[in-house]
Amino acid sequence: MTARYCSLAQQPAPAFTPGLAAERHSALIAGGRMWANQTVLHYYFFDDDTDGSVIPVPGSGATKRVSWVGAKDQRDVVRECFREWQDLGIGVSFTEVGDRSEAELRIGFQLGDGSWSTVGKDALQVGLHERTMNFGWDLTAPGERGTALHEIGHGLGMLHEHQSPFAGIHWDDEAVYADLAGPPNFWSRDRTFFNILRKLDSREVNGSVWDPQSIMEYPFEAGLILEPEQYRAGLNPPGTLSAADKEYVLRWYPSAEARPAPALVPFRSVPLGLAPGEQADFVVEPPETREYTVGTFGESDALVVLFEERDQEPRYLTGEDDGGTPRNATIKARLVKGRRYFVRVRLYSSWGSGETAVMCW
C-alpha cells in the first residue's frame, strides 16, 4: 500500500533585488524561511466548534463543515514531538498557548485534508484564523508518530529530503504519477511534481549530502526509484530523527552554550527625526499607540526582527530583510504604551548578532 504523504502548498519563487551579490543571494535563499535563533515559537491547537472547513459533499451539491479540533490523544502525540525536537538542545523553543493570536503555529486535525505544514517563517503569512499545520490521519496508529515529527521539521524550516539535488534520485516519472494519483493520496500531476519530482535549489536543502534516514524523507515502494540501484526495491526511512537532522537543525539554531559571544551591533534610532547614530527613548504619547520607525541597523546586510516581551518570553511581531542594501534594514511597528520590546539583528556578512531593548512607558 502506498504511504500517505505530506503535501506542501505551492509558493511563488521569492523575488530579490536586481544585481544582488551572489553571496548575499545564496544567504537569502538558504535562510529566508528560518526563524531567528532563540525565538520562542508558540503553538496553538484549534479548539472551537466553529473552527473547521466547509467542503462539498460529493454528488449532492451540498456542503458540510469538517472540524479542525483534534482529540486529546492526537494533541498529545504532537506535544511529545515538539518536546523531542526541543530535547535536541536547539536554540528555538516551543510553548503551547491557549490564544491563537499569540501563536505562530496554529494546528488543526482535519481528517481527509492530508498532513502538511507551512515552512518556517511562511507561517507568518497565514491569516490568524487559518491553520499553518494540519494532521489528516490518526497519529496514534503504528508508524504515524513520524508524521508529527516531519511536519514540525517543516515548521522549523526544513524541506523534503528526497528533493535534494544531492540525492541523485532517478525516478520512473510516470510510475510515480500513477502511484500518487491513486489511493490514499489522489494527487494531481502538479502536486506530485511539486512534492516529489521537483529538485530543490542546492542552497535551500537540509544539508550538503542526502540523508535517506532523515525524518524529512518519504518512504517509497519498489518500482518508483530507478537509481540509486539499492533503492529500486523501495526506500524505507525509520520515521525518527536522524543524526543528520540533529546536525542540520543545530547548525541553524545552536544552543546558548554552543553560540559564540554575539557581535556588537550599532543601534541607529531615527523615529523622531534624529540623525543616524543619535540615541533616544521610545515614548508613546496619547493616543496610546502610534506608528514609529523602530530603527535602521547594522554595518552590512542585515536581518532585523522586532519582538514583544510578554511574561518574560519574546513574541515575534515583525521582521525585515534589507533586500541586499547595506545599512538600510528598517522596520516599522505599532508600539503600545507600557510594554517592552526588543530588536534582534543578524548580519549576513559575519553572521554576528545583537540586540537592543525598546521600552514604551
mmCIF file of C-alpha atoms in Angstrom:
data_model
loop_
_atom_site.group_PDB
_atom_site.id
_atom_site.type_symbol
_atom_site.label_atom_id
_atom_site.label_comp_id
_atom_site.label_asym_id
_atom_site.label_seq_id
_atom_site.Cartn_x
_atom_site.Cartn_y
_atom_site.Cartn_z
ATOM 1 C CA MET A 1 0.000 0.000 0.000
ATOM 2 C CA THR A 2 1.301 3.436 -0.931
ATOM 3 C CA ALA A 3 2.160 5.638 2.060
ATOM 4 C CA ARG A 4 0.186 8.748 2.863
ATOM 5 C CA TYR A 5 2.401 11.715 2.108
ATOM 6 C CA CYS A 6 2.817 15.253 3.377
ATOM 7 C CA SER A 7 1.780 17.782 0.735
ATOM 8 C CA LEU A 8 3.332 21.245 0.876
ATOM 9 C CA ALA A 9 1.399 24.154 -0.618
ATOM 10 C CA GLN A 10 2.985 25.608 -3.727
ATOM 11 C CA GLN A 11 4.556 29.014 -3.120
ATOM 12 C CA PRO A 12 5.748 31.583 -5.668
ATOM 13 C CA ALA A 13 9.503 31.876 -6.045
ATOM 14 C CA PRO A 14 10.910 34.689 -3.875
ATOM 15 C CA ALA A 15 11.794 37.939 -5.635
ATOM 16 C CA PHE A 16 15.180 39.531 -4.922
ATOM 17 C CA THR A 17 16.701 42.915 -5.636
ATOM 18 C CA PRO A 18 18.270 43.022 -9.130
ATOM 19 C CA GLY A 19 22.059 42.899 -9.062
ATOM 20 C CA LEU A 20 22.194 41.182 -5.671
ATOM 21 C CA ALA A 21 25.676 39.853 -4.885
ATOM 22 C CA ALA A 22 25.981 36.082 -5.308
ATOM 23 C CA GLU A 23 26.985 35.502 -1.674
ATOM 24 C CA ARG A 24 24.052 37.554 -0.418
ATOM 25 C CA HIS A 25 21.646 35.835 -2.826
ATOM 26 C CA SER A 26 22.758 32.439 -1.549
ATOM 27 C CA ALA A 27 22.306 33.528 2.072
ATOM 28 C CA LEU A 28 18.765 34.732 1.411
ATOM 29 C CA ILE A 29 17.782 31.513 -0.341
ATOM 30 C CA ALA A 30 19.346 29.337 2.343
ATOM 31 C CA GLY A 31 17.952 31.175 5.342
ATOM 32 C CA GLY A 32 14.938 33.078 4.103
ATOM 33 C CA ARG A 33 12.452 30.810 5.864
ATOM 34 C CA MET A 34 14.461 30.121 9.017
ATOM 35 C CA TRP A 35 13.495 31.694 12.331
ATOM 36 C CA ALA A 36 15.858 33.943 14.256
ATOM 37 C CA ASN A 37 17.693 31.779 16.749
ATOM 38 C CA GLN A 38 16.429 31.935 20.354
ATOM 39 C CA THR A 39 12.884 32.565 19.098
ATOM 40 C CA VAL A 40 10.112 31.068 21.236
ATOM 41 C CA LEU A 41 7.620 29.505 18.811
ATOM 42 C CA HIS A 42 4.130 29.417 20.269
ATOM 43 C CA TYR A 43 1.774 26.709 19.055
ATOM 44 C CA TYR A 44 -1.998 26.517 19.379
ATOM 45 C CA PHE A 45 -4.495 23.724 18.794
ATOM 46 C CA PHE A 46 -7.801 24.842 17.308
ATOM 47 C CA ASP A 47 -10.419 24.120 19.959
ATOM 48 C CA ASP A 48 -13.667 25.841 18.990
ATOM 49 C CA ASP A 49 -16.667 24.121 17.431
ATOM 50 C CA THR A 50 -16.713 26.820 14.749
ATOM 51 C CA ASP A 51 -13.113 26.061 13.686
ATOM 52 C CA GLY A 52 -13.263 23.977 10.544
ATOM 53 C CA SER A 53 -13.527 23.845 6.762
ATOM 54 C CA VAL A 54 -16.660 23.864 4.628
ATOM 55 C CA ILE A 55 -16.293 21.174 1.973
ATOM 56 C CA PRO A 56 -18.626 19.842 -0.745
ATOM 57 C CA VAL A 57 -20.495 16.587 -0.280
ATOM 58 C CA PRO A 58 -19.679 14.547 -3.412
ATOM 59 C CA GLY A 59 -22.600 14.027 -5.748
ATOM 60 C CA SER A 60 -25.100 16.046 -3.735
ATOM 61 C CA GLY A 61 -24.350 19.697 -4.415
ATOM 62 C CA ALA A 62 -24.474 20.267 -0.649
ATOM 63 C CA THR A 63 -21.671 21.242 1.718
ATOM 64 C CA LYS A 64 -20.681 20.258 5.236
ATOM 65 C CA ARG A 65 -18.361 21.583 7.902
ATOM 66 C CA VAL A 66 -15.403 19.416 8.923
ATOM 67 C CA SER A 67 -13.838 20.229 12.271
ATOM 68 C CA TRP A 68 -10.201 21.139 12.873
ATOM 69 C CA VAL A 69 -10.417 20.141 16.542
ATOM 70 C CA GLY A 70 -8.302 17.133 17.460
ATOM 71 C CA ALA A 71 -8.827 14.615 20.244
ATOM 72 C CA LYS A 72 -6.536 14.740 23.266
ATOM 73 C CA ASP A 73 -4.592 11.631 22.219
ATOM 74 C CA GLN A 74 -3.807 13.288 18.858
ATOM 75 C CA ARG A 75 -2.737 16.538 20.500
ATOM 76 C CA ASP A 76 -0.568 14.619 22.963
ATOM 77 C CA VAL A 77 1.383 12.993 20.121
ATOM 78 C CA VAL A 78 2.143 16.436 18.686
ATOM 79 C CA ARG A 79 3.146 17.777 22.102
ATOM 80 C CA GLU A 80 5.540 14.849 22.551
ATOM 81 C CA CYS A 81 7.085 15.526 19.143
ATOM 82 C CA PHE A 82 7.616 19.212 19.893
ATOM 83 C CA ARG A 83 9.452 18.063 23.045
ATOM 84 C CA GLU A 84 11.555 15.607 21.059
ATOM 85 C CA TRP A 85 12.774 18.357 18.727
ATOM 86 C CA GLN A 86 13.343 20.608 21.749
ATOM 87 C CA ASP A 87 15.337 17.906 23.538
ATOM 88 C CA LEU A 88 17.944 18.024 20.771
ATOM 89 C CA GLY A 89 19.161 21.164 22.540
ATOM 90 C CA ILE A 90 18.219 23.559 19.740
ATOM 91 C CA GLY A 91 18.151 27.313 20.280
ATOM 92 C CA VAL A 92 14.484 27.618 19.286
ATOM 93 C CA SER A 93 11.935 26.617 21.914
ATOM 94 C CA PHE A 94 8.236 25.711 21.779
ATOM 95 C CA THR A 95 5.439 26.811 24.093
ATOM 96 C CA GLU A 96 1.771 25.831 23.865
ATOM 97 C CA VAL A 97 -0.666 28.747 24.183
ATOM 98 C CA GLY A 98 -4.440 28.895 24.500
ATOM 99 C CA ASP A 99 -4.871 32.099 22.477
ATOM 100 C CA ARG A 100 -4.452 31.797 18.715
ATOM 101 C CA SER A 101 -3.459 35.461 18.467
ATOM 102 C CA GLU A 102 -0.247 34.606 20.324
ATOM 103 C CA ALA A 103 0.659 31.597 18.164
ATOM 104 C CA GLU A 104 2.959 31.486 15.166
ATOM 105 C CA LEU A 105 1.994 27.817 14.608
ATOM 106 C CA ARG A 106 -1.740 27.024 14.555
ATOM 107 C CA ILE A 107 -2.603 23.341 14.321
ATOM 108 C CA GLY A 108 -5.697 21.562 13.054
ATOM 109 C CA PHE A 109 -6.711 17.926 12.710
ATOM 110 C CA GLN A 110 -8.993 17.895 9.666
ATOM 111 C CA LEU A 111 -9.360 14.287 8.603
ATOM 112 C CA GLY A 112 -9.096 13.763 4.870
ATOM 113 C CA ASP A 113 -7.232 17.027 4.250
ATOM 114 C CA GLY A 114 -3.805 15.414 4.348
ATOM 115 C CA SER A 115 -0.931 16.225 6.649
ATOM 116 C CA TRP A 116 1.004 19.379 5.818
ATOM 117 C CA SER A 117 2.677 22.445 7.229
ATOM 118 C CA THR A 118 3.921 25.829 6.158
ATOM 119 C CA VAL A 119 7.720 26.018 6.056
ATOM 120 C CA GLY A 120 9.447 28.137 8.692
ATOM 121 C CA LYS A 121 8.514 31.816 8.615
ATOM 122 C CA ASP A 122 5.960 31.224 5.842
ATOM 123 C CA ALA A 123 3.620 30.637 8.807
ATOM 124 C CA LEU A 124 3.626 34.384 9.428
ATOM 125 C CA GLN A 125 1.861 34.971 6.099
ATOM 126 C CA VAL A 126 -1.153 32.868 7.135
ATOM 127 C CA GLY A 127 -4.301 34.509 8.494
ATOM 128 C CA LEU A 128 -4.869 34.406 12.243
ATOM 129 C CA HIS A 129 -7.881 32.087 11.970
ATOM 130 C CA GLU A 130 -6.272 29.705 9.485
ATOM 131 C CA ARG A 131 -4.106 26.650 10.009
ATOM 132 C CA THR A 132 -0.367 26.658 9.496
ATOM 133 C CA MET A 133 -0.230 22.886 10.101
ATOM 134 C CA ASN A 134 -2.724 20.051 9.692
ATOM 135 C CA PHE A 135 -2.806 16.368 10.564
ATOM 136 C CA GLY A 136 -5.182 14.461 8.339
ATOM 137 C CA TRP A 137 -4.984 10.950 9.808
ATOM 138 C CA ASP A 138 -4.601 9.119 13.109
ATOM 139 C CA LEU A 139 -1.214 9.924 14.663
ATOM 140 C CA THR A 140 -1.593 7.176 17.247
ATOM 141 C CA ALA A 141 -1.636 4.435 14.576
ATOM 142 C CA PRO A 142 1.566 2.342 14.288
ATOM 143 C CA GLY A 143 4.297 4.206 12.440
ATOM 144 C CA GLU A 144 2.426 7.513 12.261
ATOM 145 C CA ARG A 145 4.216 9.386 15.042
ATOM 146 C CA GLY A 146 6.852 10.275 12.459
ATOM 147 C CA THR A 147 4.224 12.362 10.648
ATOM 148 C CA ALA A 148 4.168 14.817 13.554
ATOM 149 C CA LEU A 149 7.978 14.947 13.727
ATOM 150 C CA HIS A 150 8.045 15.553 9.952
ATOM 151 C CA GLU A 151 5.550 18.435 9.996
ATOM 152 C CA ILE A 152 7.316 20.117 12.912
ATOM 153 C CA GLY A 153 10.507 19.813 10.842
ATOM 154 C CA HIS A 154 8.758 21.846 8.149
ATOM 155 C CA GLY A 155 7.695 24.328 10.825
ATOM 156 C CA LEU A 156 11.382 24.779 11.681
ATOM 157 C CA GLY A 157 12.198 25.472 8.020
ATOM 158 C CA MET A 158 13.225 22.034 6.720
ATOM 159 C CA LEU A 159 12.229 20.730 3.278
ATOM 160 C CA HIS A 160 11.714 17.275 1.768
ATOM 161 C CA GLU A 161 14.902 15.251 1.712
ATOM 162 C CA HIS A 162 14.133 13.235 -1.430
ATOM 163 C CA GLN A 163 14.009 16.508 -3.400
ATOM 164 C CA SER A 164 17.632 17.288 -2.614
ATOM 165 C CA PRO A 165 19.764 17.506 -5.766
ATOM 166 C CA PHE A 166 22.450 15.660 -3.794
ATOM 167 C CA ALA A 167 20.249 12.565 -3.609
ATOM 168 C CA GLY A 168 20.917 11.653 -7.231
ATOM 169 C CA ILE A 169 17.491 10.010 -7.465
ATOM 170 C CA HIS A 170 16.422 8.969 -10.953
ATOM 171 C CA TRP A 171 12.670 8.434 -10.870
ATOM 172 C CA ASP A 172 10.376 6.436 -13.082
ATOM 173 C CA ASP A 173 8.310 9.587 -13.523
ATOM 174 C CA GLU A 174 5.173 8.028 -14.951
ATOM 175 C CA ALA A 175 5.161 5.308 -12.314
ATOM 176 C CA VAL A 176 5.349 7.999 -9.634
ATOM 177 C CA TYR A 177 2.499 9.998 -11.196
ATOM 178 C CA ALA A 178 0.342 6.870 -11.454
ATOM 179 C CA ASP A 179 1.090 5.755 -7.916
ATOM 180 C CA LEU A 180 0.257 9.119 -6.337
ATOM 181 C CA ALA A 181 -2.888 9.558 -8.454
ATOM 182 C CA GLY A 182 -4.459 6.578 -6.675
ATOM 183 C CA PRO A 183 -5.415 5.954 -3.032
ATOM 184 C CA PRO A 184 -4.730 7.104 -0.426
ATOM 185 C CA ASN A 185 -3.277 10.382 -1.795
ATOM 186 C CA PHE A 186 -5.223 11.099 -5.019
ATOM 187 C CA TRP A 187 -2.720 13.748 -6.079
ATOM 188 C CA SER A 188 -2.740 15.704 -9.333
ATOM 189 C CA ARG A 189 0.344 15.626 -11.542
ATOM 190 C CA ASP A 190 1.192 19.190 -10.468
ATOM 191 C CA ARG A 191 1.079 18.265 -6.779
ATOM 192 C CA THR A 192 3.171 15.147 -7.357
ATOM 193 C CA PHE A 193 5.773 17.096 -9.303
ATOM 194 C CA PHE A 194 5.976 19.847 -6.675
ATOM 195 C CA ASN A 195 6.290 17.494 -3.690
ATOM 196 C CA ILE A 196 8.324 14.627 -5.153
ATOM 197 C CA LEU A 197 9.898 15.005 -8.605
ATOM 198 C CA ARG A 198 10.940 18.664 -8.450
ATOM 199 C CA LYS A 199 14.560 19.239 -7.436
ATOM 200 C CA LEU A 200 15.284 21.913 -4.847
ATOM 201 C CA ASP A 201 17.940 24.572 -5.233
ATOM 202 C CA SER A 202 21.132 23.229 -3.657
ATOM 203 C CA ARG A 203 21.227 26.329 -1.413
ATOM 204 C CA GLU A 204 17.885 25.582 0.276
ATOM 205 C CA VAL A 205 18.230 21.872 1.058
ATOM 206 C CA ASN A 206 18.679 20.455 4.557
ATOM 207 C CA GLY A 207 22.357 19.622 4.158
ATOM 208 C CA SER A 208 25.221 19.122 1.719
ATOM 209 C CA VAL A 209 24.568 15.386 1.355
ATOM 210 C CA TRP A 210 21.415 13.308 1.014
ATOM 211 C CA ASP A 211 20.198 11.636 4.201
ATOM 212 C CA PRO A 212 17.872 8.715 3.315
ATOM 213 C CA GLN A 213 17.303 8.173 7.064
ATOM 214 C CA SER A 214 16.002 11.720 7.656
ATOM 215 C CA ILE A 215 12.606 12.368 9.190
ATOM 216 C CA MET A 216 12.079 14.632 6.156
ATOM 217 C CA GLU A 217 12.444 11.670 3.764
ATOM 218 C CA TYR A 218 9.351 9.925 2.371
ATOM 219 C CA PRO A 219 9.139 6.145 2.135
ATOM 220 C CA PHE A 220 8.736 4.818 -1.424
ATOM 221 C CA GLU A 221 7.571 1.460 -2.709
ATOM 222 C CA ALA A 222 9.500 -0.695 -5.148
ATOM 223 C CA GLY A 223 9.442 0.380 -8.780
ATOM 224 C CA LEU A 224 9.418 4.169 -8.307
ATOM 225 C CA ILE A 225 13.178 4.806 -7.958
ATOM 226 C CA LEU A 226 15.444 3.632 -10.766
ATOM 227 C CA GLU A 227 18.706 4.972 -9.323
ATOM 228 C CA PRO A 228 20.459 4.622 -6.904
ATOM 229 C CA GLU A 229 20.145 0.927 -7.594
ATOM 230 C CA GLN A 230 19.899 -0.113 -3.935
ATOM 231 C CA TYR A 231 16.543 1.712 -3.666
ATOM 232 C CA ARG A 232 14.849 0.066 -6.632
ATOM 233 C CA ALA A 233 13.251 -2.330 -4.154
ATOM 234 C CA GLY A 234 11.983 0.596 -2.082
ATOM 235 C CA LEU A 235 13.162 3.256 0.337
ATOM 236 C CA ASN A 236 12.087 2.899 3.958
ATOM 237 C CA PRO A 237 13.359 5.558 6.379
ATOM 238 C CA PRO A 238 12.753 4.723 10.055
ATOM 239 C CA GLY A 239 10.435 7.653 10.781
ATOM 240 C CA THR A 240 12.661 9.028 13.534
ATOM 241 C CA LEU A 241 15.059 11.954 13.866
ATOM 242 C CA SER A 242 18.385 11.071 12.286
ATOM 243 C CA ALA A 243 21.874 12.205 13.273
ATOM 244 C CA ALA A 244 21.924 14.477 10.202
ATOM 245 C CA ASP A 245 18.572 16.013 11.177
ATOM 246 C CA LYS A 246 20.061 16.939 14.529
ATOM 247 C CA GLU A 247 23.248 18.310 12.938
ATOM 248 C CA TYR A 248 21.310 20.439 10.483
ATOM 249 C CA VAL A 249 18.874 21.954 12.956
ATOM 250 C CA LEU A 250 21.650 22.691 15.471
ATOM 251 C CA ARG A 251 23.623 24.447 12.756
ATOM 252 C CA TRP A 252 20.731 26.861 12.216
ATOM 253 C CA TYR A 253 19.571 27.002 15.819
ATOM 254 C CA PRO A 254 22.602 26.476 18.070
ATOM 255 C CA SER A 255 22.002 26.249 21.797
ATOM 256 C CA ALA A 256 23.036 29.135 24.016
ATOM 257 C CA GLU A 257 26.025 27.111 25.214
ATOM 258 C CA ALA A 258 27.204 26.456 21.648
ATOM 259 C CA ARG A 259 26.855 30.015 20.369
ATOM 260 C CA PRO A 260 29.854 32.333 20.244
ATOM 261 C CA ALA A 261 29.557 35.649 22.021
ATOM 262 C CA PRO A 262 27.275 37.866 19.901
ATOM 263 C CA ALA A 263 28.841 40.634 17.892
ATOM 264 C CA LEU A 264 28.038 44.177 18.999
ATOM 265 C CA VAL A 265 25.603 45.724 16.534
ATOM 266 C CA PRO A 266 25.124 49.511 16.462
ATOM 267 C CA PHE A 267 21.578 50.707 17.045
ATOM 268 C CA ARG A 268 20.671 53.743 14.999
ATOM 269 C CA SER A 269 17.378 55.282 16.001
ATOM 270 C CA VAL A 270 15.528 57.552 13.578
ATOM 271 C CA PRO A 271 11.883 57.522 14.732
ATOM 272 C CA LEU A 272 11.792 61.122 15.948
ATOM 273 C CA GLY A 273 13.792 62.810 13.234
ATOM 274 C CA LEU A 274 17.143 62.064 14.844
ATOM 275 C CA ALA A 275 20.309 61.767 12.839
ATOM 276 C CA PRO A 276 21.798 58.258 12.458
ATOM 277 C CA GLY A 277 23.923 57.459 15.487
ATOM 278 C CA GLU A 278 21.960 59.614 17.927
ATOM 279 C CA GLN A 279 20.068 57.950 20.758
ATOM 280 C CA ALA A 280 16.536 58.454 22.074
ATOM 281 C CA ASP A 281 13.951 56.745 24.212
ATOM 282 C CA PHE A 282 10.796 55.448 22.573
ATOM 283 C CA VAL A 283 7.964 57.273 24.347
ATOM 284 C CA VAL A 284 4.400 56.582 23.231
ATOM 285 C CA GLU A 285 2.143 59.585 23.783
ATOM 286 C CA PRO A 286 -1.675 59.674 23.728
ATOM 287 C CA PRO A 287 -3.324 58.029 21.910
ATOM 288 C CA GLU A 288 -1.576 55.059 23.449
ATOM 289 C CA THR A 289 -0.425 53.570 20.148
ATOM 290 C CA ARG A 290 1.404 55.308 17.372
ATOM 291 C CA GLU A 291 3.348 54.273 14.286
ATOM 292 C CA TYR A 292 7.109 54.764 14.575
ATOM 293 C CA THR A 293 10.052 53.676 12.507
ATOM 294 C CA VAL A 294 11.840 51.495 15.014
ATOM 295 C CA GLY A 295 15.306 51.907 13.585
ATOM 296 C CA THR A 296 17.951 51.401 10.937
ATOM 297 C CA PHE A 297 20.607 48.912 11.883
ATOM 298 C CA GLY A 298 23.921 47.345 11.113
ATOM 299 C CA GLU A 299 27.167 47.893 9.301
ATOM 300 C CA SER A 300 26.315 45.439 6.494
ATOM 301 C CA ASP A 301 23.413 43.467 5.049
ATOM 302 C CA ALA A 302 21.132 42.620 7.939
ATOM 303 C CA LEU A 303 18.010 40.795 9.013
ATOM 304 C CA VAL A 304 16.112 42.788 11.634
ATOM 305 C CA VAL A 305 13.390 41.278 13.820
ATOM 306 C CA LEU A 306 11.193 43.014 16.388
ATOM 307 C CA PHE A 307 9.924 41.076 19.403
ATOM 308 C CA GLU A 308 7.494 41.995 22.147
ATOM 309 C CA GLU A 309 8.216 40.631 25.600
ATOM 310 C CA ARG A 310 5.290 39.009 27.374
ATOM 311 C CA ASP A 311 5.681 37.025 30.582
ATOM 312 C CA GLN A 312 9.446 37.284 30.063
ATOM 313 C CA GLU A 313 9.199 35.490 26.716
ATOM 314 C CA PRO A 314 9.801 37.010 23.289
ATOM 315 C CA ARG A 315 6.886 37.041 20.861
ATOM 316 C CA TYR A 316 7.716 37.664 17.194
ATOM 317 C CA LEU A 317 5.987 40.778 15.859
ATOM 318 C CA THR A 318 7.593 41.679 12.565
ATOM 319 C CA GLY A 319 10.824 41.445 10.645
ATOM 320 C CA GLU A 320 12.513 42.905 7.627
ATOM 321 C CA ASP A 321 15.429 41.946 5.452
ATOM 322 C CA ASP A 322 17.310 44.842 3.920
ATOM 323 C CA GLY A 323 16.995 43.208 0.485
ATOM 324 C CA GLY A 324 20.717 43.430 -0.141
ATOM 325 C CA THR A 325 21.105 47.146 0.513
ATOM 326 C CA PRO A 326 23.750 47.677 3.230
ATOM 327 C CA ARG A 327 22.873 49.852 6.223
ATOM 328 C CA ASN A 328 19.209 50.071 5.247
ATOM 329 C CA ALA A 329 17.297 47.392 7.159
ATOM 330 C CA THR A 330 14.326 49.295 8.575
ATOM 331 C CA ILE A 331 11.132 48.047 10.223
ATOM 332 C CA LYS A 332 8.006 49.786 11.425
ATOM 333 C CA ALA A 333 5.719 48.619 14.182
ATOM 334 C CA ARG A 334 2.860 49.752 16.359
ATOM 335 C CA LEU A 335 4.322 50.100 19.853
ATOM 336 C CA VAL A 336 1.968 50.054 22.815
ATOM 337 C CA LYS A 337 2.426 52.102 25.965
ATOM 338 C CA GLY A 338 3.614 50.095 28.932
ATOM 339 C CA ARG A 339 5.096 47.167 27.012
ATOM 340 C CA ARG A 340 8.699 46.167 26.484
ATOM 341 C CA TYR A 341 10.085 45.380 23.028
ATOM 342 C CA PHE A 342 13.476 44.425 21.742
ATOM 343 C CA VAL A 343 15.125 44.206 18.363
ATOM 344 C CA ARG A 344 17.376 41.373 17.234
ATOM 345 C CA VAL A 345 19.795 41.937 14.371
ATOM 346 C CA ARG A 346 21.681 39.342 12.329
ATOM 347 C CA LEU A 347 24.458 40.407 9.963
ATOM 348 C CA TYR A 348 24.911 38.212 6.906
ATOM 349 C CA SER A 349 28.493 39.194 6.217
ATOM 350 C CA SER A 350 29.788 37.991 9.582
ATOM 351 C CA TRP A 351 26.751 36.039 10.834
ATOM 352 C CA GLY A 352 27.098 38.043 14.026
ATOM 353 C CA SER A 353 24.078 39.140 16.018
ATOM 354 C CA GLY A 354 22.994 41.594 18.663
ATOM 355 C CA GLU A 355 20.007 43.113 20.435
ATOM 356 C CA THR A 356 18.722 46.420 21.739
ATOM 357 C CA ALA A 357 15.822 46.943 24.134
ATOM 358 C CA VAL A 358 12.953 49.342 23.484
ATOM 359 C CA MET A 359 10.704 50.289 26.411
ATOM 360 C CA CYS A 360 7.448 52.172 25.955
ATOM 361 C CA TRP A 361 6.267 53.721 29.211
#
